[in-house]
Amino acid sequence: MTELGRRDHIRSFVLRQGRLSPAQGRNLETGMPLWGLPYRPAFLDLDAVFGRAAPKVLEIGFGMGETTAAIAAARPDTDYLAIEVHAPGVGSLLKRIGEGGLTNIRIVRHDAMEVVRDMIPAESLVGIHIFFPDPWPKKRHHKRRLVQPEFVALLASRLAPGGYLHCATDWEEYAGRMLAVLAAEPLLENTAEGYAPRPDYRPLTKFEQRGLNLGHGVWDVVFRRRAGTGATGR
Ligand SMILES: C[S@@+](CC[C@H](N)C(=O)[O-])C[C@H]1O[C@@H](n2cnc3c(N)ncnc32)[C@H](O)[C@@H]1O
């Protein structure tokens, strides 16, 4: 057992001993009991977790939570389960939840691969967001990337038929790989011809805008689970 639980896969992150600002620390202490869920190898009843029946979207690797909070504020009728391992980022999103009075976000601070495998029921999600995952640019590190055939198959199984899987990256070679991996998953179909236009719900971050100004690209890959592939449609 490690600090983050049983591990039988290659990790897509390296836990840095990032420094917590005093505010992030305070937010972790007061916010996690309110908005955090502990990792437990048992499937969640997501409606019970959020206290209502509403569409559920999963976000993997939210970083500092800027985009998560913006999307959740703009879409109060949807619930967001947000996963991140990096403590300062979790503190930062908790701060945004408090400041924005947001009630439709829950946070799990744990390896998303284990959370999806052990806690998210089949066909329970209307969407999954993976925005700017670590690119792991060196070839020998590609096995650490989140977007891999096995994990994508697991993610697809957690989507309800018609639900979407949205990946975005500024790393061109990874974008091509995302497209190929998602296209090879039988449960999924592309919503576009190749790359998708950025959906309205994904705000441009400052970092991304700076990159675009410098002429760097950003690629969105949006697939959906095919109709008729659910337990009831088989
Ligand atoms: C490059 S950052 C992008 C953050 C954010 N999505 C954005 O667009 O700014 C990738 C994040 O994914 C997190 N991450 C990577 N693998 C993860 C995993 N298996 N479970 C949870 N978080 C993960 C990292 O800690 C990091 O904060």
XYZ file of N, CA and C and ligand atoms in Angstrom:
729
model
N 0.853 -1.206 0.000
C 0.000 0.000 0.000
C 0.884 1.250 0.000
N 0.648 2.171 -0.906
C 1.379 3.429 -0.886
C 0.448 4.494 -0.311
N 0.988 5.682 -0.206
C 0.169 6.778 0.343
C -1.117 6.935 -0.491
N -0.989 6.720 -1.796
C -2.140 6.942 -2.676
C -2.852 5.643 -3.050
N -2.549 4.558 -2.324
C -3.316 3.335 -2.533
C -2.565 2.272 -3.311
N -3.268 1.179 -3.586
C -2.695 0.043 -4.299
C -2.264 0.474 -5.701
N -1.102 -0.019 -6.117
C -0.608 0.420 -7.427
C -0.211 -0.784 -8.260
N -0.936 -1.011 -9.380
C -0.529 -2.086 -10.265
C -0.431 -1.551 -11.695
N -0.153 -0.255 -11.793
C -0.012 0.357 -13.111
C 1.058 1.436 -13.034
N 1.506 1.874 -14.202
C 2.510 2.939 -14.250
C 1.805 4.260 -13.990
N 2.395 5.075 -13.155
C 1.736 6.335 -12.814
C 1.919 7.399 -13.897
N 0.876 8.204 -14.058
C 0.915 9.265 -15.069
C 1.400 10.580 -14.465
N 1.861 10.544 -13.206
C 2.291 11.773 -12.539
C 3.457 11.453 -11.621
N 4.179 12.492 -11.259
C 5.205 12.378 -10.229
C 4.763 13.321 -9.126
N 4.627 12.800 -7.917
C 4.170 13.665 -6.829
C 5.291 14.582 -6.390
N 5.135 15.856 -6.706
C 6.148 16.826 -6.265
C 5.773 17.278 -4.867
N 6.774 17.561 -4.074
C 6.489 18.125 -2.755
C 6.244 19.619 -2.952
N 5.191 19.939 -3.681
C 4.893 21.342 -3.961
C 4.640 22.094 -2.673
N 5.016 23.349 -2.651
C 4.798 24.105 -1.410
C 3.373 24.613 -1.367
N 2.745 24.399 -0.234
C 1.392 24.891 -0.049
C 1.461 26.314 0.471
N 0.712 27.206 -0.146
C 0.631 28.539 0.441
C -0.238 28.417 1.696
N -0.107 29.359 2.636
C -0.950 29.266 3.850
C -2.434 29.215 3.490
N -2.832 29.975 2.478
C -4.257 29.975 2.107
C -4.662 28.613 1.554
N -3.794 28.008 0.731
C -4.125 26.681 0.187
C -4.247 25.670 1.322
N -3.330 25.755 2.295
C -3.368 24.849 3.441
C -4.667 25.007 4.219
N -5.050 26.244 4.462
C -6.299 26.500 5.201
C -7.496 25.954 4.429
N -7.454 26.186 3.122
C -8.571 25.712 2.302
C -8.668 24.196 2.303
N -7.496 23.536 2.305
C -7.514 22.072 2.365
C -8.160 21.611 3.670
N -7.780 22.258 4.748
C -8.279 21.845 6.054
C -9.778 22.061 6.215
N -10.221 23.220 5.754
C -11.648 23.512 5.965
C -12.502 23.023 4.800
N -11.921 22.982 3.592
C -12.718 22.654 2.401
C -12.885 21.169 2.144
N -11.844 20.373 2.445
C -11.962 18.944 2.106
C -13.111 18.244 2.839
N -13.333 18.565 4.130
C -14.482 17.919 4.783
C -15.809 18.272 4.106
N -15.860 19.445 3.470
C -17.109 19.855 2.821
C -17.231 19.303 1.402
N -16.140 19.419 0.639
C -16.213 19.156 -0.811
C -15.354 17.992 -1.284
N -14.597 17.389 -0.371
C -13.707 16.298 -0.761
C -14.330 14.933 -0.496
N -13.916 13.978 -1.296
C -14.335 12.595 -1.073
C -13.077 11.776 -0.902
N -13.004 10.934 0.122
C -11.819 10.084 0.257
C -11.836 8.998 -0.805
N -10.635 8.549 -1.212
C -10.569 7.397 -2.105
C -10.967 6.155 -1.309
N -11.887 5.393 -1.878
C -12.255 4.104 -1.290
C -12.587 3.160 -2.429
N -12.120 1.927 -2.392
C -12.428 1.016 -3.501
C -13.861 0.501 -3.420
N -14.815 1.407 -3.624
C -16.237 1.035 -3.608
C -16.960 2.013 -4.537
N -17.869 1.501 -5.368
C -18.536 2.391 -6.322
C -19.401 3.420 -5.612
N -19.340 4.643 -6.119
C -20.094 5.744 -5.532
C -21.524 5.755 -6.068
N -22.433 6.246 -5.249
C -23.759 6.613 -5.735
C -23.648 8.119 -5.991
N -23.439 8.475 -7.258
C -23.085 9.875 -7.558
C -24.216 10.842 -7.231
N -25.458 10.438 -7.434
C -26.567 11.334 -7.070
C -26.568 11.582 -5.565
N -26.264 10.545 -4.794
C -26.224 10.718 -3.332
C -25.059 11.642 -2.949
N -23.925 11.496 -3.635
C -22.751 12.317 -3.331
C -23.073 13.805 -3.513
N -23.782 14.134 -4.579
C -24.092 15.538 -4.870
C -25.442 15.967 -4.283
N -26.182 15.024 -3.761
C -27.470 15.349 -3.145
C -28.549 15.721 -4.136
N -28.397 15.282 -5.377
C -29.449 15.544 -6.366
C -29.212 14.665 -7.602
N -30.267 14.529 -8.413
C -30.135 13.831 -9.691
C -29.843 14.883 -10.748
N -28.614 14.913 -11.249
C -28.221 15.880 -12.277
C -27.125 15.219 -13.114
N -26.896 15.690 -14.345
C -25.832 15.088 -15.157
C -24.475 15.215 -14.464
N -23.663 14.176 -14.607
C -22.354 14.150 -13.934
C -21.218 14.155 -14.962
N -20.271 15.066 -14.759
C -19.074 15.155 -15.606
C -17.855 14.906 -14.725
N -16.917 14.129 -15.254
C -15.673 13.839 -14.536
C -14.548 14.660 -15.159
N -13.713 15.279 -14.315
C -12.520 15.940 -14.841
C -11.277 15.296 -14.227
N -10.313 14.993 -15.070
C -9.094 14.321 -14.617
C -7.909 15.273 -14.722
N -7.235 15.514 -13.595
C -6.041 16.358 -13.600
C -6.385 17.833 -13.785
N -7.072 18.424 -12.773
C -7.568 19.796 -12.957
C -6.525 20.866 -12.680
N -5.318 20.479 -12.275
C -4.270 21.480 -12.062
C -4.656 22.432 -10.950
N -4.710 23.731 -11.222
C -5.083 24.703 -10.199
C -6.604 24.944 -10.163
N -7.337 24.290 -11.039
C -8.801 24.320 -10.960
C -9.472 25.533 -11.579
N -8.683 26.330 -12.282
C -9.231 27.548 -12.911
C -10.383 27.204 -13.873
N -10.098 26.252 -14.765
C -11.101 25.874 -15.766
C -12.273 25.156 -15.108
N -11.984 24.289 -14.165
C -13.039 23.534 -13.466
C -14.052 24.486 -12.841
N -13.541 25.478 -12.115
C -14.427 26.408 -11.418
C -15.226 27.241 -12.427
N -14.582 27.656 -13.514
C -15.281 28.480 -14.514
C -16.416 27.676 -15.156
N -16.133 26.428 -15.491
C -17.159 25.608 -16.147
C -18.305 25.322 -15.167
N -17.961 24.976 -13.938
C -19.005 24.633 -12.958
C -19.885 25.852 -12.651
N -19.262 27.044 -12.620
C -20.049 28.262 -12.352
C -20.991 28.550 -13.524
N -20.533 28.283 -14.740
C -21.349 28.574 -15.922
C -22.458 27.540 -16.115
N -22.297 26.354 -15.492
C -23.272 25.275 -15.694
C -23.746 24.724 -14.349
N -24.535 25.509 -13.635
C -24.944 25.077 -12.288
C -25.827 23.834 -12.287
N -26.394 23.487 -13.441
C -27.279 22.320 -13.480
C -26.540 21.007 -13.706
N -25.207 21.091 -13.836
C -24.405 19.883 -14.025
C -23.474 19.729 -12.827
N -23.205 18.497 -12.427
C -22.292 18.218 -11.309
C -20.938 17.778 -11.842
N -19.860 18.236 -11.177
C -18.495 17.956 -11.629
C -17.708 17.229 -10.549
N -17.242 16.039 -10.900
C -16.355 15.294 -10.013
C -14.940 15.531 -10.530
N -14.120 16.173 -9.709
C -12.826 16.668 -10.176
C -11.706 15.926 -9.445
N -10.760 15.390 -10.213
C -9.699 14.577 -9.613
C -8.333 15.211 -9.876
N -7.535 15.271 -8.817
C -6.177 15.817 -8.932
C -5.355 15.245 -7.778
N -4.062 15.024 -8.036
C -3.206 14.492 -6.968
C -2.381 15.574 -6.264
N -2.272 16.731 -6.909
C -1.348 17.752 -6.467
C -2.013 18.637 -5.396
N -1.509 18.576 -4.139
C -2.181 19.258 -3.025
C -2.383 20.765 -3.247
N -1.366 21.519 -3.728
C -1.610 22.951 -3.924
C -2.758 23.219 -4.908
N -2.881 22.365 -5.918
C -3.979 22.523 -6.878
C -5.321 22.276 -6.211
N -5.388 21.254 -5.365
C -6.635 20.965 -4.650
C -6.987 22.147 -3.738
N -5.980 22.681 -3.044
C -6.211 23.860 -2.195
C -6.730 25.033 -3.015
N -6.167 25.195 -4.188
C -6.558 26.307 -5.050
C -8.010 26.165 -5.532
N -8.390 24.938 -5.923
C -9.788 24.761 -6.368
C -10.742 24.948 -5.183
N -10.356 24.478 -4.003
C -11.222 24.669 -2.832
C -11.445 26.153 -2.560
N -10.391 26.944 -2.774
C -10.506 28.391 -2.582
C -11.520 28.968 -3.577
N -11.417 28.517 -4.819
C -12.345 29.017 -5.852
C -13.778 28.584 -5.543
N -13.948 27.368 -5.011
C -15.291 26.888 -4.656
C -15.890 27.812 -3.587
N -15.061 28.134 -2.591
C -15.533 29.011 -1.512
C -15.873 30.396 -2.030
N -14.962 30.969 -2.806
C -15.167 32.332 -3.303
C -16.376 32.424 -4.236
N -16.575 31.346 -5.040
C -17.665 31.396 -6.012
C -18.975 30.869 -5.452
N -18.963 30.368 -4.220
C -20.179 29.780 -3.649
C -20.660 28.596 -4.488
N -19.721 27.819 -5.029
C -20.090 26.721 -5.927
C -20.483 25.491 -5.110
N -21.561 24.840 -5.517
C -22.015 23.648 -4.785
C -22.005 22.404 -5.677
N -21.585 22.552 -6.925
C -21.684 21.428 -7.878
C -20.320 20.836 -8.245
N -19.341 20.946 -7.321
C -18.032 20.309 -7.530
C -17.730 19.432 -6.318
N -17.218 18.228 -6.566
C -16.648 17.395 -5.509
C -15.252 16.996 -5.964
N -14.345 16.868 -4.995
C -12.936 16.637 -5.326
C -12.463 15.312 -4.737
N -11.754 14.550 -5.550
C -11.043 13.381 -5.020
C -9.556 13.626 -5.254
N -8.788 13.584 -4.173
C -7.337 13.760 -4.293
C -6.689 12.390 -4.303
N -6.562 11.860 -5.504
C -6.052 10.493 -5.629
C -5.758 10.234 -7.101
N -5.037 9.164 -7.385
C -4.741 8.776 -8.761
C -6.042 8.481 -9.520
N -6.282 9.247 -10.580
C -7.535 9.115 -11.330
C -7.709 7.717 -11.910
N -6.615 7.055 -12.223
C -6.759 5.711 -12.803
C -7.443 4.780 -11.804
N -7.119 4.942 -10.534
C -7.728 4.095 -9.504
C -9.136 4.574 -9.163
N -9.334 5.874 -9.171
C -10.674 6.397 -8.873
C -11.667 5.918 -9.929
N -11.282 6.012 -11.198
C -12.204 5.601 -12.265
C -12.466 4.098 -12.168
N -11.415 3.340 -11.967
C -11.540 1.873 -11.910
C -12.405 1.424 -10.720
N -12.193 2.065 -9.566
C -12.758 1.528 -8.322
C -13.995 2.262 -7.812
N -14.223 3.507 -8.273
C -15.285 4.307 -7.649
C -16.379 4.781 -8.609
N -16.077 4.815 -9.907
C -17.069 5.369 -10.845
C -17.870 4.236 -11.478
N -19.170 4.225 -11.273
C -19.973 3.139 -11.842
C -20.042 3.208 -13.372
N -20.299 2.055 -13.981
C -20.468 1.982 -15.437
C -21.609 2.893 -15.874
N -21.422 3.545 -17.012
C -22.483 4.330 -17.680
C -23.075 5.424 -16.808
N -22.253 5.991 -15.909
C -22.797 6.978 -14.969
C -22.494 8.423 -15.358
N -21.701 8.647 -16.413
C -21.231 10.003 -16.727
C -21.771 10.502 -18.072
N -22.058 11.818 -18.126
C -22.417 12.406 -19.431
C -21.183 12.962 -20.124
N -20.077 13.123 -19.375
C -18.886 13.667 -20.024
C -17.645 13.436 -19.186
N -16.485 13.466 -19.869
C -15.191 13.361 -19.195
C -14.261 14.397 -19.820
N -13.611 15.191 -18.959
C -12.669 16.218 -19.422
C -11.240 15.834 -19.042
N -10.353 15.856 -20.013
C -8.913 15.687 -19.741
C -8.214 16.823 -20.481
N -7.977 17.918 -19.757
C -7.453 19.124 -20.406
C -5.958 19.278 -20.122
N -5.185 19.335 -21.162
C -3.734 19.535 -21.091
C -3.055 18.549 -20.138
N -3.287 17.257 -20.364
C -2.597 16.266 -19.528
C -1.095 16.366 -19.737
N -0.326 15.953 -18.737
C 1.137 16.003 -18.865
C 1.533 15.296 -20.160
N 2.313 15.969 -21.012
C 2.583 15.382 -22.338
C 3.597 14.246 -22.335
N 4.414 14.156 -21.272
C 5.458 13.132 -21.245
C 6.107 13.016 -22.628
N 6.846 14.063 -23.024
C 7.318 14.129 -24.415
C 8.370 13.097 -24.811
N 9.172 12.612 -23.840
C 10.220 11.667 -24.229
C 9.608 10.300 -24.535
N 10.114 9.699 -25.574
C 9.543 8.420 -26.001
C 9.519 7.388 -24.862
N 10.576 7.339 -24.094
C 10.620 6.316 -23.041
C 9.612 6.591 -21.912
N 9.034 7.799 -21.914
C 8.011 8.130 -20.911
C 6.583 8.022 -21.449
N 6.436 7.695 -22.728
C 5.082 7.685 -23.306
C 4.142 6.750 -22.538
N 4.699 5.713 -21.941
C 3.853 4.773 -21.190
C 3.209 5.423 -19.966
N 3.698 6.604 -19.592
C 3.112 7.317 -18.454
C 1.902 8.175 -18.854
N 1.699 8.329 -20.135
C 0.599 9.200 -20.557
C -0.758 8.639 -20.117
N -1.665 9.562 -19.813
C -3.007 9.152 -19.408
C -3.780 8.533 -20.567
N -3.630 9.134 -21.742
C -4.443 8.666 -22.869
C -3.751 7.460 -23.516
N -4.170 6.285 -23.061
C -3.653 4.983 -23.502
C -4.872 4.109 -23.792
N -4.725 3.112 -24.651
C -5.890 2.284 -25.009
C -6.634 1.692 -23.812
N -5.909 1.147 -22.831
C -6.606 0.468 -21.723
C -7.407 1.474 -20.890
N -6.796 2.621 -20.604
C -7.504 3.604 -19.776
C -8.680 4.209 -20.548
N -8.503 4.408 -21.837
C -9.603 4.963 -22.644
C -10.768 3.964 -22.693
N -10.466 2.671 -22.757
C -11.536 1.660 -22.739
C -12.293 1.728 -21.408
N -11.544 1.912 -20.312
C -12.173 2.024 -18.998
C -13.045 3.287 -18.934
N -12.511 4.392 -19.421
C -13.277 5.644 -19.423
C -14.559 5.482 -20.243
N -14.437 4.876 -21.416
C -15.611 4.712 -22.293
C -16.690 3.907 -21.576
N -16.277 2.926 -20.769
C -17.258 2.096 -20.060
C -18.004 2.900 -18.996
N -17.415 3.984 -18.523
C -18.049 4.821 -17.485
C -18.992 5.865 -18.083
N -18.913 6.073 -19.398
C -19.810 7.026 -20.056
C -21.157 6.366 -20.339
N -22.221 7.125 -20.165
C -23.521 6.670 -20.654
C -23.479 6.761 -22.184
N -24.277 5.945 -22.879
C -24.328 6.087 -24.338
C -24.641 7.538 -24.703
N -23.921 8.099 -25.647
C -24.090 9.514 -26.022
C -23.177 10.446 -25.235
N -22.604 9.970 -24.120
C -21.703 10.799 -23.308
C -20.391 11.044 -24.053
N -19.702 12.150 -23.700
C -18.511 12.523 -24.468
C -17.223 12.390 -23.661
N -16.140 12.157 -24.393
C -14.785 12.184 -23.825
C -14.036 13.280 -24.562
N -13.634 14.311 -23.815
C -13.013 15.503 -24.412
C -11.583 15.650 -23.897
N -10.617 15.529 -24.798
C -9.209 15.744 -24.455
C -8.728 16.982 -25.199
N -7.865 17.753 -24.531
C -7.255 18.904 -25.210
C -5.769 18.904 -24.877
N -4.961 19.302 -25.848
C -3.516 19.368 -25.606
C -2.872 20.412 -26.516
N -1.737 20.916 -26.057
C -0.959 21.836 -26.902
C 0.293 21.112 -27.421
N 0.297 19.809 -27.303
C 1.445 19.005 -27.729
C 1.011 18.224 -28.965
N 1.508 18.626 -30.138
C 0.933 18.130 -31.397
C 1.016 16.607 -31.547
N 2.154 16.072 -31.167
C 2.326 14.621 -31.353
C 1.380 13.833 -30.438
N 1.169 14.367 -29.221
C 0.224 13.716 -28.294
C -1.200 13.850 -28.849
N -1.499 14.987 -29.460
C -2.829 15.192 -30.047
C -3.098 14.105 -31.096
N -2.122 13.829 -31.919
C -2.279 12.800 -32.948
C -2.494 11.434 -32.329
N -1.789 11.195 -31.251
C -1.917 9.926 -30.537
C -3.305 9.813 -29.903
N -3.789 10.926 -29.303
C -5.137 10.916 -28.711
C -6.173 10.528 -29.756
N -6.036 11.173 -30.920
C -6.983 10.910 -32.006
C -6.956 9.420 -32.375
N -5.758 8.863 -32.492
C -5.626 7.457 -32.897
C -6.169 6.513 -31.818
N -5.851 6.815 -30.555
C -6.285 5.926 -29.464
C -7.811 5.952 -29.321
N -8.392 7.139 -29.368
C -9.849 7.229 -29.219
C -10.552 6.600 -30.429
N -9.971 6.784 -31.621
C -10.592 6.218 -32.835
C -10.567 4.688 -32.803
N -9.588 4.131 -32.104
C -9.460 2.668 -32.061
C -10.368 2.036 -30.995
N -11.005 2.854 -30.157
C -11.867 2.311 -29.101
C -13.272 2.035 -29.684
N -13.687 0.763 -29.713
C -14.950 0.428 -30.378
C -16.177 1.123 -29.791
N -16.160 1.466 -28.506
C -17.354 2.102 -27.912
C -17.500 3.559 -28.330
N -16.425 4.153 -28.888
C -16.436 5.602 -29.147
C -16.533 5.925 -30.636
N -17.103 7.111 -30.916
C -17.080 7.635 -32.287
C -16.732 9.116 -32.230
N -16.057 9.583 -33.275
C -15.620 10.983 -33.297
C -16.823 11.900 -33.533
N -16.820 13.055 -32.863
C -17.900 14.030 -33.084
C -17.533 14.969 -34.233
N -16.301 14.867 -34.726
C -15.835 15.784 -35.779
C -15.078 14.968 -36.824
N -14.668 15.656 -37.889
C -13.758 15.022 -38.848
C -12.367 15.280 -38.304
N -11.786 14.376 -37.595
C -10.467 14.629 -37.005
C -10.598 15.496 -35.774
N -9.807 16.568 -35.683
C -9.857 17.435 -34.499
C -11.172 18.207 -34.472
N -11.604 18.524 -33.245
C -12.876 19.236 -33.077
C -12.598 20.718 -32.835
N -13.539 21.585 -33.204
C -13.408 22.983 -32.766
C -13.537 23.026 -31.246
N -12.887 23.997 -30.587
C -12.983 24.075 -29.114
C -14.446 24.267 -28.709
N -15.026 23.331 -27.933
C -16.418 23.532 -27.511
C -16.535 24.789 -26.639
N -17.684 25.445 -26.697
C -17.886 26.712 -25.973
C -17.632 26.588 -24.476
N -17.921 25.412 -23.912
C -17.799 25.294 -22.453
C -16.360 25.307 -21.978
N -15.398 25.035 -22.879
C -13.997 25.028 -22.408
C -13.405 26.430 -22.574
N -13.204 27.162 -21.456
C -12.679 28.523 -21.590
C -11.195 28.502 -21.972
N -10.763 29.541 -22.654
C -9.336 29.701 -22.952
C -8.634 30.107 -21.667
N -7.574 29.398 -21.293
C -6.827 29.819 -20.109
C -5.802 30.878 -20.528
N -5.267 31.593 -19.515
C -4.249 32.615 -19.807
C -3.044 31.977 -20.483
N -2.675 30.825 -19.948
C -1.532 30.083 -20.464
C -1.748 29.718 -21.940
N -2.976 29.272 -22.209
C -3.295 28.839 -23.572
C -3.318 30.037 -24.521
N -3.895 31.156 -24.037
C -3.966 32.365 -24.870
C -2.563 32.858 -25.213
N -1.686 32.790 -24.217
C -0.305 33.215 -24.446
C 0.323 32.336 -25.537
N 0.101 31.045 -25.450
C 0.633 30.120 -26.449
C 0.078 30.401 -27.832
N -1.236 30.640 -27.867
C -1.864 30.906 -29.172
C -1.292 32.185 -29.776
N -1.057 33.203 -28.899
C -0.476 34.461 -29.391
C 0.904 34.228 -29.988
N 1.617 33.232 -29.448
C 2.960 32.937 -29.949
C 2.914 32.006 -31.158
N 1.698 31.682 -31.581
C 1.558 30.846 -32.771
C 1.561 29.361 -32.478
N 1.466 29.003 -31.179
C 1.413 27.580 -30.839
C -0.003 27.049 -31.041
N -0.118 25.784 -31.314
C -1.441 25.204 -31.557
C -2.047 24.597 -30.308
N -3.357 24.439 -30.337
C -4.072 23.664 -29.321
C -5.056 22.773 -30.069
N -5.126 21.520 -29.665
C -5.991 20.570 -30.353
C -7.011 20.003 -29.388
N -8.273 20.010 -29.790
C -9.351 19.389 -29.023
C -9.759 18.096 -29.735
N -9.939 17.061 -28.945
C -10.361 15.769 -29.484
C -11.619 15.396 -28.706
N -12.753 15.306 -29.395
C -14.028 15.059 -28.708
C -14.734 13.861 -29.349
N -14.802 12.787 -28.613
C -15.504 11.594 -29.077
C -16.726 11.378 -28.197
N -17.676 10.583 -28.715
C -18.812 10.243 -27.851
C -19.038 8.739 -27.850
N -19.651 8.288 -26.765
C -19.964 6.858 -26.712
C -21.119 6.583 -27.668
N -20.938 5.565 -28.485
C -21.934 5.238 -29.499
C -23.281 4.915 -28.865
N -24.346 5.339 -29.527
C -25.697 4.983 -29.081
C -25.844 3.471 -29.201
N -26.644 2.889 -28.342
C -26.913 1.451 -28.451
C -25.809 0.577 -27.906
N -24.818 1.175 -27.205
C -23.746 0.346 -26.640
C -23.870 0.211 -25.126
N -24.998 0.660 -24.561
C -25.177 0.544 -23.118
C -25.724 -0.822 -22.743
N -25.785 -1.074 -21.434
C -26.259 -2.370 -20.954
C -27.671 -2.639 -21.464
N -28.481 -1.555 -21.566
C -29.858 -1.743 -21.995
C -29.996 -1.820 -23.511
N -28.949 -1.342 -24.209
C -29.030 -1.313 -25.671
C -28.430 -2.556 -26.326
N -27.824 -3.424 -25.535
C -27.148 -4.584 -26.120
C -28.106 -5.655 -26.577
C -0.240 19.752 -17.177
S -1.345 19.769 -15.836
C -2.824 20.477 -16.552
C -3.771 21.013 -15.526
C -5.104 21.561 -16.028
N -5.960 20.517 -16.588
C -4.942 22.688 -17.004
O -5.478 22.598 -18.115
O -4.293 23.683 -16.660
C -1.783 18.051 -15.634
C -2.313 17.727 -14.234
O -2.767 16.384 -14.200
C -2.487 15.853 -12.920
N -2.474 14.388 -13.057
C -1.675 13.649 -13.860
N -1.955 12.351 -13.741
C -2.974 12.253 -12.831
C -3.698 11.162 -12.277
N -3.433 9.904 -12.646
N -4.642 11.420 -11.377
C -4.912 12.693 -11.000
N -4.277 13.765 -11.492
C -3.319 13.550 -12.397
C -1.157 16.463 -12.546
O -0.950 16.473 -11.147
C -1.274 17.878 -13.140
O -1.767 18.788 -12.183
